[in-house]
């Protein structure tokens, strides 16, 4: 499983809207996780790490599709 901190620091290198999007998503996921009872804090953090990993995977797939569409349009 990918660590949220790894992705956060990686995104900060680019200093663009991605950091803002990620921060909003993180805050939303954190708020959702707080609604559930967890036996310990590490279970909550594991779930947050998992959800952030899903976010990054979805974002990566979206960017690949956008780039392919852009390349296809440029080749016309």
C-alpha atoms as one frame of an Amber mdcrd trajectory, in Angstrom:
protein
   0.000   0.000   0.000   1.269   3.461  -0.868   1.787   5.952   1.907  -0.148
   9.203   1.907   2.946  11.088   3.050   4.933   9.830   0.062   2.294  11.103
  -2.367   1.835  14.348  -0.471   5.525  15.239  -0.634   5.694  14.137  -4.254
   2.744  16.378  -5.158   4.265  19.332  -3.322   7.248  19.202  -5.684   4.976
  20.277  -8.533   3.371  23.195  -6.630   0.186  23.278  -8.647  -3.531  22.712
  -8.189  -2.914  19.030  -7.567  -1.803  19.802  -4.017  -5.008  21.739  -3.376
  -7.158  18.929  -4.807  -5.312  16.361  -2.740  -5.634  18.425   0.450  -9.398
  18.771  -0.043  -9.736  15.050  -0.701  -7.609  14.219   2.335  -9.721  16.437
   4.610 -12.914  14.854   3.283 -11.608  11.317   3.797 -10.357  12.220   7.275
 -13.782  13.580   8.222 -15.483  10.436   6.897 -13.082   8.173   8.780 -13.793
  10.054  12.021 -17.465   9.039  11.790 -16.536   5.384  12.235 -15.409   3.714
  15.420 -11.847   2.413  15.226 -10.233   0.098  17.762  -7.051   2.098  17.407
  -5.722   5.038  15.439  -3.596   2.863  13.149  -6.744   1.262  11.669  -8.047
   4.712  10.771  -4.707   5.715   9.254  -4.547   2.463   7.269  -7.962   3.216
   5.788  -6.927   6.783   4.974  -3.737   5.527   3.307  -5.779   3.083   1.259
  -8.283   5.730   0.158  -5.513   8.171  -0.750  -3.804   5.442  -2.789  -7.073
   4.894  -4.638  -7.292   8.631  -5.294  -3.782   8.718  -6.766  -4.416   5.657
  -8.923  -7.642   7.168 -10.270  -5.890  10.461 -10.923  -3.034   8.703 -12.740
  -5.486   6.816 -14.966  -7.401  10.029 -15.676  -4.224  11.869 -16.654  -3.164
   9.020 -18.950  -6.544   9.126 -20.711  -6.361  12.910 -21.031  -2.867  12.719
 -22.489  -3.908  10.020 -24.972  -6.925  12.110 -26.048  -4.708  15.173 -26.446
  -2.170  13.230 -28.520  -4.946  11.798 -30.683  -6.349  15.286 -31.261  -2.904
  16.677 -32.125  -2.325  13.887 -34.663  -5.452  14.808 -36.662
